[in-house]
Amino acid sequence: MAYRSRLSVVKSAVVTGNVVPSCRREFSWWSSVQPAPRDPILGVTTAYLVDTHPSKINVGVGAYRNDEGKPVVLECVREAEKRIGGRELMEYLPMGGSARFCELAVGLAYGEDTQVLKDKRVASIQALSGTGAVRLFAEFMKRFQLEAEAYLPLPTWSNHHNVFRDANVNQHTYRYYLASTRGLDFEGLKEDLKSAPNRSVILLHACAHNPTGVDPTPEQWKELSKLFKEKEHFPLFDMAYQGFACGDTQRDNQAIRIFLEDGHQLACAQSFAKSMGLYGQRIGCISIVCAEATEAATVKSQLEYIARPMYSSPPVHGSLLVTSILTDSDLKQLWFKEVKEMADRIIGMRVALRKNLEELGSKHSWEHITQQIGMFCYKTVNGGGAQEHMEGAARSSVALDVGAVRDSYGYLTESAWCY
């Protein structure tokens, strides 16, 4: 249709004697392309940048900030940079990335003492952060489990839907958040997963659920593990915030350890963007627990085969940084200290935000601010007709371009308390 319109313009110009510019006469391959829809999360930051209000607050920055609203580079990362600077070559990594990095990453996620690692039953390759890890698994799932369908929590990080869509995997949602309690809809969750076809792939957030900040209790994880066994579901854990939820990396991986102890095969998509502040390094890992070592080697080869036409091999710098930190006892302890400080600060900011809201005299309950965990605080507004995605007492409060964060609590709470 668009091509015919261009032809009519040319014919009309010839009849009237007008000169048609050469660019109008030429056929364009891309004239039918329409602007892509705006990303709902990144769009918040875009709106923030163009807003001229002097008291503006960015509630969607997607990264940890200090009291001045500035990005934070951890001391352990700076020290690791010094140690690898000028000492490492810039050669291509293998298709699967750094084997040493992957070994350390899965040890952190699963626990270094877990039996599946001792038995070499885990296939793992380096990925382009957590997004790339989920995408690799989605592609793998589509190739080797053609009938399986993916179930995602409602709500979940919006990009999860894009990843499975572009991998051509049929996806559904299961109930997760209960607006009336601003907590977990555990009964609805179980009911939906029981109703799902046997051998479905279920996406789970290992800790600090994005965007609700609502996690199951250890007892609920155990009950879910039993349900997964009964339904033969496959758990895919997205672990973007290990250490960032409660400040303890081993407490934050308890869901994975519970499932492993119950004998599940599972997959884990890891990211070091938040926990080490390596946002721009795009460093992550996808790992899949297999039945035995030979199967794990085969699965790894297929993951590498999928990665090859996507990006050939992953970047080297992020893997060097993570490896340096996790293999040096002093740097590792420093990282544990720093990630706990970040987590504790987030918890403290939640307490302060709730206190300010309550002191303003709001008639609503704000308990969910301190009951939810991690970088996200979530609530429904206007009777559930709109979803307010306040990205954390931490994230919404630290992502400022004006003054110190604590000086902005008043404005933030005054804007939010009426909901």
CSV table of C-alpha atoms in Angstrom, one decimal:
chain,number,residue,atom,x,y,z
A,1,MET,CA,0.0,0.0,0.0
A,2,ALA,CA,2.8,2.4,0.9
A,3,TYR,CA,4.6,1.5,-2.3
A,4,ARG,CA,1.5,2.3,-4.4
A,5,SER,CA,1.2,5.7,-2.6
A,6,ARG,CA,4.8,6.6,-3.6
A,7,LEU,CA,4.1,5.7,-7.2
A,8,SER,CA,1.0,8.0,-7.3
A,9,VAL,CA,3.2,10.9,-6.0
A,10,VAL,CA,5.7,10.3,-8.8
A,11,LYS,CA,2.9,10.1,-11.5
A,12,SER,CA,1.2,13.3,-10.2
A,13,ALA,CA,4.5,15.2,-10.3
A,14,VAL,CA,5.2,14.1,-13.9
A,15,VAL,CA,1.7,15.3,-15.0
A,16,THR,CA,2.0,18.7,-13.3
A,17,GLY,CA,5.6,19.2,-14.4
A,18,ASN,CA,6.9,19.4,-10.9
A,19,VAL,CA,10.4,18.0,-10.2
A,20,VAL,CA,10.3,15.1,-7.8
A,21,PRO,CA,13.4,15.0,-5.5
A,22,SER,CA,15.4,11.8,-6.1
A,23,CYS,CA,14.8,10.8,-2.4
A,24,ARG,CA,11.1,10.8,-3.1
A,25,ARG,CA,11.5,8.6,-6.2
A,26,GLU,CA,13.6,6.0,-4.5
A,27,PHE,CA,12.1,2.9,-2.9
A,28,SER,CA,12.8,2.5,0.8
A,29,TRP,CA,13.0,-0.9,2.4
A,30,TRP,CA,12.0,0.5,5.8
A,31,SER,CA,9.2,2.9,5.0
A,32,SER,CA,6.7,0.7,6.7
A,33,VAL,CA,8.6,0.5,10.0
A,34,GLN,CA,6.8,2.1,12.9
A,35,PRO,CA,8.3,3.5,16.1
A,36,ALA,CA,8.8,0.8,18.8
A,37,PRO,CA,6.7,1.0,21.9
A,38,ARG,CA,8.4,2.7,24.8
A,39,ASP,CA,9.8,0.5,27.6
A,40,PRO,CA,7.6,1.0,30.6
A,41,ILE,CA,10.5,1.1,33.0
A,42,LEU,CA,13.1,3.0,31.0
A,43,GLY,CA,10.3,5.4,30.1
A,44,VAL,CA,10.3,6.7,33.7
A,45,THR,CA,13.9,7.8,33.4
A,46,THR,CA,13.3,9.4,30.0
A,47,ALA,CA,10.4,11.4,31.5
A,48,TYR,CA,12.6,12.4,34.5
A,49,LEU,CA,15.4,13.7,32.3
A,50,VAL,CA,13.1,16.1,30.4
A,51,ASP,CA,11.2,17.2,33.4
A,52,THR,CA,12.2,20.7,34.6
A,53,HIS,CA,10.5,20.5,38.1
A,54,PRO,CA,13.2,21.4,40.7
A,55,SER,CA,12.0,18.7,43.1
A,56,LYS,CA,11.8,15.9,40.6
A,57,ILE,CA,12.5,12.4,41.9
A,58,ASN,CA,13.4,9.5,39.6
A,59,VAL,CA,11.6,6.3,40.9
A,60,GLY,CA,12.8,4.1,38.0
A,61,VAL,CA,16.5,4.5,37.7
A,62,GLY,CA,17.1,0.8,38.0
A,63,ALA,CA,20.4,1.1,39.8
A,64,TYR,CA,21.7,1.6,43.4
A,65,ARG,CA,22.6,5.2,44.3
A,66,ASN,CA,24.3,6.9,47.3
A,67,ASP,CA,22.9,9.7,49.4
A,68,GLU,CA,23.8,12.2,46.8
A,69,GLY,CA,22.0,10.3,44.1
A,70,LYS,CA,25.3,9.3,42.4
A,71,PRO,CA,26.3,5.9,41.0
A,72,VAL,CA,28.3,3.7,43.4
A,73,VAL,CA,31.4,1.7,42.4
A,74,LEU,CA,32.3,-0.8,45.1
A,75,GLU,CA,35.8,-0.7,46.7
A,76,CYS,CA,36.3,-4.4,45.9
A,77,VAL,CA,35.6,-3.7,42.3
A,78,ARG,CA,38.1,-0.7,42.2
A,79,GLU,CA,40.7,-2.9,43.8
A,80,ALA,CA,40.0,-5.7,41.3
A,81,GLU,CA,40.4,-3.3,38.5
A,82,LYS,CA,43.9,-2.3,39.7
A,83,ARG,CA,44.9,-5.9,39.9
A,84,ILE,CA,43.9,-6.9,36.4
A,85,GLY,CA,44.8,-3.6,34.7
A,86,GLY,CA,47.6,-4.1,32.3
A,87,ARG,CA,48.0,-7.8,33.3
A,88,GLU,CA,45.4,-9.5,31.2
A,89,LEU,CA,45.2,-9.9,27.4
A,90,MET,CA,42.1,-8.9,25.4
A,91,GLU,CA,41.7,-12.1,23.5
A,92,TYR,CA,38.3,-13.6,22.7
A,93,LEU,CA,36.8,-15.8,25.4
A,94,PRO,CA,35.5,-19.2,24.3
A,95,MET,CA,31.9,-19.4,23.2
A,96,GLY,CA,30.9,-20.4,26.7
A,97,GLY,CA,32.9,-17.6,28.3
A,98,SER,CA,35.3,-18.0,31.2
A,99,ALA,CA,35.1,-21.5,32.7
A,100,ARG,CA,36.6,-20.2,36.0
A,101,PHE,CA,34.0,-17.5,36.3
A,102,CYS,CA,31.2,-19.9,35.7
A,103,GLU,CA,32.5,-22.3,38.3
A,104,LEU,CA,32.6,-19.5,40.9
A,105,ALA,CA,29.2,-18.1,39.9
A,106,VAL,CA,27.4,-21.4,40.2
A,107,GLY,CA,29.2,-22.1,43.5
A,108,LEU,CA,27.8,-18.8,44.8
A,109,ALA,CA,24.3,-19.5,43.6
A,110,TYR,CA,24.0,-23.2,44.6
A,111,GLY,CA,26.4,-23.3,47.5
A,112,GLU,CA,30.0,-24.6,47.0
A,113,ASP,CA,29.3,-27.7,49.0
A,114,THR,CA,26.2,-28.8,47.0
A,115,GLN,CA,26.3,-32.4,45.6
A,116,VAL,CA,25.3,-31.5,42.1
A,117,LEU,CA,28.5,-29.5,41.7
A,118,LYS,CA,30.6,-32.3,43.2
A,119,ASP,CA,29.0,-34.7,40.7
A,120,LYS,CA,29.7,-32.2,37.8
A,121,ARG,CA,26.0,-32.3,36.9
A,122,VAL,CA,25.7,-28.6,36.2
A,123,ALA,CA,26.1,-27.2,32.7
A,124,SER,CA,26.9,-23.5,32.7
A,125,ILE,CA,28.1,-20.7,30.4
A,126,GLN,CA,28.8,-17.0,30.8
A,127,ALA,CA,25.9,-14.8,29.6
A,128,LEU,CA,25.2,-11.2,28.9
A,129,SER,CA,23.9,-10.4,32.4
A,130,GLY,CA,20.6,-11.8,33.7
A,131,THR,CA,18.6,-10.9,30.6
A,132,GLY,CA,21.0,-12.8,28.3
A,133,ALA,CA,20.9,-15.7,30.7
A,134,VAL,CA,17.1,-16.0,30.6
A,135,ARG,CA,17.2,-15.5,26.8
A,136,LEU,CA,19.7,-18.4,26.3
A,137,PHE,CA,17.5,-20.6,28.4
A,138,ALA,CA,14.4,-19.6,26.5
A,139,GLU,CA,16.1,-20.5,23.2
A,140,PHE,CA,17.3,-23.8,24.7
A,141,MET,CA,13.9,-24.6,26.0
A,142,LYS,CA,12.3,-23.9,22.6
A,143,ARG,CA,14.7,-26.3,20.8
A,144,PHE,CA,14.6,-29.2,23.2
A,145,GLN,CA,11.3,-29.1,25.0
A,146,LEU,CA,9.0,-28.2,22.2
A,147,GLU,CA,5.7,-28.9,24.0
A,148,ALA,CA,6.6,-27.2,27.3
A,149,GLU,CA,5.1,-23.8,28.1
A,150,ALA,CA,6.5,-21.1,30.3
A,151,TYR,CA,4.6,-19.7,33.3
A,152,LEU,CA,5.6,-16.3,34.7
A,153,PRO,CA,4.5,-14.7,37.9
A,154,LEU,CA,1.9,-11.8,37.7
A,155,PRO,CA,3.5,-9.4,38.0
A,156,THR,CA,7.1,-9.9,36.9
A,157,TRP,CA,9.9,-7.9,35.4
A,158,SER,CA,8.3,-6.7,32.1
A,159,ASN,CA,11.3,-7.8,30.0
A,160,HIS,CA,10.7,-11.4,30.9
A,161,HIS,CA,7.7,-11.4,28.7
A,162,ASN,CA,9.7,-9.9,25.8
A,163,VAL,CA,12.4,-12.6,26.2
A,164,PHE,CA,10.0,-15.5,26.0
A,165,ARG,CA,8.0,-13.9,23.2
A,166,ASP,CA,11.1,-13.4,21.0
A,167,ALA,CA,12.1,-17.0,21.7
A,168,ASN,CA,8.7,-18.1,20.4
A,169,VAL,CA,7.9,-19.8,23.7
A,170,ASN,CA,4.2,-20.0,24.7
A,171,GLN,CA,3.9,-18.1,27.9
A,172,HIS,CA,1.2,-17.8,30.6
A,173,THR,CA,1.0,-16.1,34.0
A,174,TYR,CA,0.3,-17.4,37.5
A,175,ARG,CA,-1.0,-15.4,40.4
A,176,TYR,CA,1.7,-14.0,42.7
A,177,TYR,CA,0.8,-10.7,44.3
A,178,LEU,CA,-2.4,-10.1,46.3
A,179,ALA,CA,-3.4,-6.5,46.3
A,180,SER,CA,-5.6,-6.7,49.4
A,181,THR,CA,-2.7,-7.8,51.6
A,182,ARG,CA,0.1,-6.3,49.5
A,183,GLY,CA,1.8,-9.6,49.9
A,184,LEU,CA,2.0,-13.1,48.4
A,185,ASP,CA,-1.1,-14.7,46.9
A,186,PHE,CA,0.2,-18.1,48.0
A,187,GLU,CA,-3.1,-20.0,47.6
A,188,GLY,CA,-3.7,-18.5,44.1
A,189,LEU,CA,-0.1,-19.3,43.1
A,190,LYS,CA,-0.5,-22.9,44.2
A,191,GLU,CA,-3.8,-23.3,42.5
A,192,ASP,CA,-2.5,-21.9,39.2
A,193,LEU,CA,0.6,-24.1,39.2
A,194,LYS,CA,-1.5,-27.2,40.0
A,195,SER,CA,-3.7,-26.3,37.0
A,196,ALA,CA,-0.8,-25.8,34.7
A,197,PRO,CA,0.0,-28.8,32.4
A,198,ASN,CA,2.5,-31.2,33.9
A,199,ARG,CA,6.2,-30.6,32.9
A,200,SER,CA,5.7,-26.8,32.5
A,201,VAL,CA,8.7,-24.4,33.0
A,202,ILE,CA,8.0,-22.1,35.9
A,203,LEU,CA,9.9,-18.8,36.3
A,204,LEU,CA,10.7,-18.1,39.9
A,205,HIS,CA,12.5,-15.1,41.4
A,206,ALA,CA,15.1,-16.5,43.8
A,207,CYS,CA,15.0,-13.5,46.1
A,208,ALA,CA,13.8,-9.9,46.2
A,209,HIS,CA,11.0,-10.4,43.7
A,210,ASN,CA,10.9,-7.8,40.9
A,211,PRO,CA,8.7,-5.7,41.1
A,212,THR,CA,6.8,-6.6,44.3
A,213,GLY,CA,9.6,-7.1,46.8
A,214,VAL,CA,7.4,-10.1,48.1
A,215,ASP,CA,9.2,-13.4,48.6
A,216,PRO,CA,7.8,-16.8,49.8
A,217,THR,CA,8.9,-17.9,53.3
A,218,PRO,CA,11.3,-20.9,53.6
A,219,GLU,CA,8.3,-23.0,54.6
A,220,GLN,CA,6.4,-21.9,51.5
A,221,TRP,CA,9.4,-22.6,49.3
A,222,LYS,CA,9.4,-26.2,50.7
A,223,GLU,CA,5.7,-26.5,49.9
A,224,LEU,CA,6.3,-25.3,46.4
A,225,SER,CA,9.2,-27.7,45.9
A,226,LYS,CA,6.8,-30.6,46.8
A,227,LEU,CA,4.2,-29.2,44.4
A,228,PHE,CA,6.8,-29.0,41.6
A,229,LYS,CA,7.7,-32.7,42.2
A,230,GLU,CA,4.1,-33.7,42.0
A,231,LYS,CA,3.5,-31.8,38.7
A,232,GLU,CA,7.0,-32.5,37.3
A,233,HIS,CA,7.4,-28.8,36.7
A,234,PHE,CA,10.9,-27.4,35.8
A,235,PRO,CA,12.0,-24.4,38.0
A,236,LEU,CA,13.9,-21.6,36.3
A,237,PHE,CA,15.3,-19.3,39.0
A,238,ASP,CA,16.1,-15.7,38.0
A,239,MET,CA,18.7,-14.5,40.6
A,240,ALA,CA,19.5,-10.9,40.0
A,241,TYR,CA,19.8,-9.8,43.7
A,242,GLN,CA,21.8,-12.4,45.6
A,243,GLY,CA,23.1,-10.6,48.7
A,244,PHE,CA,21.0,-7.5,47.9
A,245,ALA,CA,17.8,-8.8,49.6
A,246,CYS,CA,19.0,-9.4,53.2
A,247,GLY,CA,22.7,-8.8,53.0
A,248,ASP,CA,23.7,-12.5,53.2
A,249,THR,CA,24.4,-14.3,49.9
A,250,GLN,CA,23.7,-17.7,51.5
A,251,ARG,CA,20.3,-16.7,52.9
A,252,ASP,CA,19.4,-15.2,49.6
A,253,ASN,CA,20.0,-18.5,47.8
A,254,GLN,CA,17.9,-20.6,50.2
A,255,ALA,CA,15.1,-21.2,47.6
A,256,ILE,CA,17.6,-22.8,45.2
A,257,ARG,CA,19.1,-24.9,48.0
A,258,ILE,CA,15.7,-26.2,49.1
A,259,PHE,CA,14.9,-27.3,45.5
A,260,LEU,CA,18.3,-28.9,45.1
A,261,GLU,CA,18.0,-30.8,48.4
A,262,ASP,CA,14.7,-32.2,47.2
A,263,GLY,CA,16.4,-33.5,44.1
A,264,HIS,CA,15.1,-31.1,41.4
A,265,GLN,CA,16.7,-30.5,38.1
A,266,LEU,CA,16.6,-26.7,37.7
A,267,ALA,CA,18.1,-23.7,35.9
A,268,CYS,CA,19.4,-20.5,37.3
A,269,ALA,CA,19.9,-17.2,35.5
A,270,GLN,CA,22.4,-15.0,37.4
A,271,SER,CA,23.4,-11.4,37.2
A,272,PHE,CA,26.2,-9.4,39.0
A,273,ALA,CA,24.8,-6.1,37.9
A,274,LYS,CA,23.2,-5.2,41.3
A,275,SER,CA,25.2,-7.3,43.7
A,276,MET,CA,28.6,-6.1,42.5
A,277,GLY,CA,27.5,-2.9,40.8
A,278,LEU,CA,28.7,-4.1,37.4
A,279,TYR,CA,25.7,-2.8,35.5
A,280,GLY,CA,27.5,-1.9,32.3
A,281,GLN,CA,29.7,-4.9,32.2
A,282,ARG,CA,26.8,-7.2,31.3
A,283,ILE,CA,28.1,-10.1,33.3
A,284,GLY,CA,26.0,-13.1,34.1
A,285,CYS,CA,25.7,-16.9,34.0
A,286,ILE,CA,23.1,-19.4,32.9
A,287,SER,CA,23.3,-22.8,34.6
A,288,ILE,CA,21.2,-26.0,34.2
A,289,VAL,CA,21.3,-29.0,36.6
A,290,CYS,CA,21.3,-32.2,34.6
A,291,ALA,CA,20.9,-35.9,35.5
A,292,GLU,CA,24.6,-36.8,35.3
A,293,ALA,CA,27.9,-35.4,34.1
A,294,THR,CA,27.8,-36.6,30.5
A,295,GLU,CA,24.4,-35.0,30.0
A,296,ALA,CA,25.7,-31.8,31.5
A,297,ALA,CA,28.6,-31.7,29.0
A,298,THR,CA,26.1,-32.2,26.2
A,299,VAL,CA,23.8,-29.5,27.4
A,300,LYS,CA,26.7,-27.1,27.8
A,301,SER,CA,27.7,-27.7,24.2
A,302,GLN,CA,24.2,-26.8,23.0
A,303,LEU,CA,24.1,-23.6,25.1
A,304,GLU,CA,27.4,-22.6,23.4
A,305,TYR,CA,25.9,-23.5,20.0
A,306,ILE,CA,23.0,-21.2,20.7
A,307,ALA,CA,25.2,-18.4,21.9
A,308,ARG,CA,27.5,-18.5,18.9
A,309,PRO,CA,25.3,-16.9,16.3
A,310,MET,CA,23.9,-14.4,18.9
A,311,TYR,CA,27.1,-12.8,20.0
A,312,SER,CA,29.9,-15.3,19.2
A,313,SER,CA,31.5,-14.9,22.7
A,314,PRO,CA,30.9,-12.8,25.8
A,315,PRO,CA,33.0,-9.8,27.0
A,316,VAL,CA,36.0,-10.5,29.1
A,317,HIS,CA,36.3,-7.6,31.5
A,318,GLY,CA,33.3,-8.4,33.7
A,319,SER,CA,34.3,-12.0,34.1
A,320,LEU,CA,37.8,-10.9,35.2
A,321,LEU,CA,36.4,-8.6,37.8
A,322,VAL,CA,34.1,-11.2,39.3
A,323,THR,CA,36.8,-13.9,39.2
A,324,SER,CA,39.3,-11.6,40.9
A,325,ILE,CA,36.9,-10.8,43.7
A,326,LEU,CA,35.6,-14.3,44.4
A,327,THR,CA,39.1,-15.9,44.3
A,328,ASP,CA,40.8,-13.5,46.7
A,329,SER,CA,39.8,-14.0,50.3
A,330,ASP,CA,40.3,-10.3,51.2
A,331,LEU,CA,38.4,-9.0,48.2
A,332,LYS,CA,35.6,-11.5,48.8
A,333,GLN,CA,35.2,-10.5,52.4
A,334,LEU,CA,35.2,-6.9,51.4
A,335,TRP,CA,32.4,-7.6,48.9
A,336,PHE,CA,30.4,-9.4,51.5
A,337,LYS,CA,30.8,-6.3,53.8
A,338,GLU,CA,29.8,-3.9,51.0
A,339,VAL,CA,26.8,-5.8,49.8
A,340,LYS,CA,25.5,-6.1,53.3
A,341,GLU,CA,26.0,-2.3,53.8
A,342,MET,CA,23.9,-1.7,50.7
A,343,ALA,CA,21.2,-4.1,51.8
A,344,ASP,CA,21.1,-2.7,55.3
A,345,ARG,CA,20.9,0.9,53.9
A,346,ILE,CA,17.9,-0.2,51.8
A,347,ILE,CA,16.2,-1.7,54.8
A,348,GLY,CA,16.9,1.5,56.8
A,349,MET,CA,15.5,3.7,54.1
A,350,ARG,CA,12.3,1.6,54.0
A,351,VAL,CA,11.9,2.1,57.7
A,352,ALA,CA,12.4,5.9,57.3
A,353,LEU,CA,10.0,6.1,54.4
A,354,ARG,CA,7.3,4.3,56.3
A,355,LYS,CA,7.8,6.4,59.4
A,356,ASN,CA,7.5,9.6,57.4
A,357,LEU,CA,4.3,8.4,55.6
A,358,GLU,CA,2.7,7.5,58.9
A,359,GLU,CA,3.7,10.8,60.6
A,360,LEU,CA,1.9,12.6,57.7
A,361,GLY,CA,-1.3,11.2,59.0
A,362,SER,CA,-2.2,8.9,56.1
A,363,LYS,CA,-5.1,6.6,56.9
A,364,HIS,CA,-3.7,3.9,54.8
A,365,SER,CA,-1.4,1.1,56.1
A,366,TRP,CA,2.2,1.3,55.0
A,367,GLU,CA,3.4,-1.9,56.6
A,368,HIS,CA,4.1,-3.4,53.2
A,369,ILE,CA,7.0,-1.0,52.8
A,370,THR,CA,9.0,-2.7,55.6
A,371,GLN,CA,7.5,-6.2,55.0
A,372,GLN,CA,8.6,-6.3,51.3
A,373,ILE,CA,12.3,-6.7,50.6
A,374,GLY,CA,15.0,-5.6,48.3
A,375,MET,CA,15.0,-2.7,45.9
A,376,PHE,CA,11.3,-2.7,45.2
A,377,CYS,CA,8.1,-1.5,46.9
A,378,TYR,CA,4.8,-2.3,45.2
A,379,LYS,CA,1.2,-1.3,45.7
A,380,THR,CA,-2.0,-0.9,43.7
A,381,VAL,CA,-3.6,2.5,43.6
A,382,ASN,CA,-7.0,3.9,42.6
A,383,GLY,CA,-8.8,0.7,43.5
A,384,GLY,CA,-6.4,-1.4,41.5
A,385,GLY,CA,-7.0,0.4,38.3
A,386,ALA,CA,-3.4,1.6,38.1
A,387,GLN,CA,-0.2,0.0,39.2
A,388,GLU,CA,2.2,2.2,41.1
A,389,HIS,CA,5.6,0.8,40.6
A,390,MET,CA,7.6,2.7,43.3
A,391,GLU,CA,11.0,1.1,42.8
A,392,GLY,CA,11.9,0.7,46.4
A,393,ALA,CA,12.2,2.8,49.4
A,394,ALA,CA,15.8,2.5,48.4
A,395,ARG,CA,15.5,2.8,44.6
A,396,SER,CA,12.8,5.5,44.6
A,397,SER,CA,14.6,7.6,47.2
A,398,VAL,CA,18.2,7.3,46.2
A,399,ALA,CA,17.7,8.0,42.5
A,400,LEU,CA,17.7,11.8,42.8
A,401,ASP,CA,19.3,14.7,41.0
A,402,VAL,CA,18.6,17.1,43.8
A,403,GLY,CA,20.3,17.3,47.2
A,404,ALA,CA,20.8,14.5,49.5
A,405,VAL,CA,18.3,11.6,49.6
A,406,ARG,CA,17.2,12.2,53.2
A,407,ASP,CA,16.4,15.8,52.4
A,408,SER,CA,13.9,14.5,49.7
A,409,TYR,CA,11.9,12.2,52.0
A,410,GLY,CA,9.4,15.0,52.7
A,411,TYR,CA,8.6,15.6,49.1
A,412,LEU,CA,8.4,11.9,48.3
A,413,THR,CA,6.1,11.1,51.2
A,414,GLU,CA,3.8,14.0,50.5
A,415,SER,CA,3.5,12.8,46.9
A,416,ALA,CA,2.8,9.2,47.9
A,417,TRP,CA,0.8,9.3,51.1
A,418,CYS,CA,-2.6,10.1,49.5
A,419,TYR,CA,-2.6,6.7,47.7
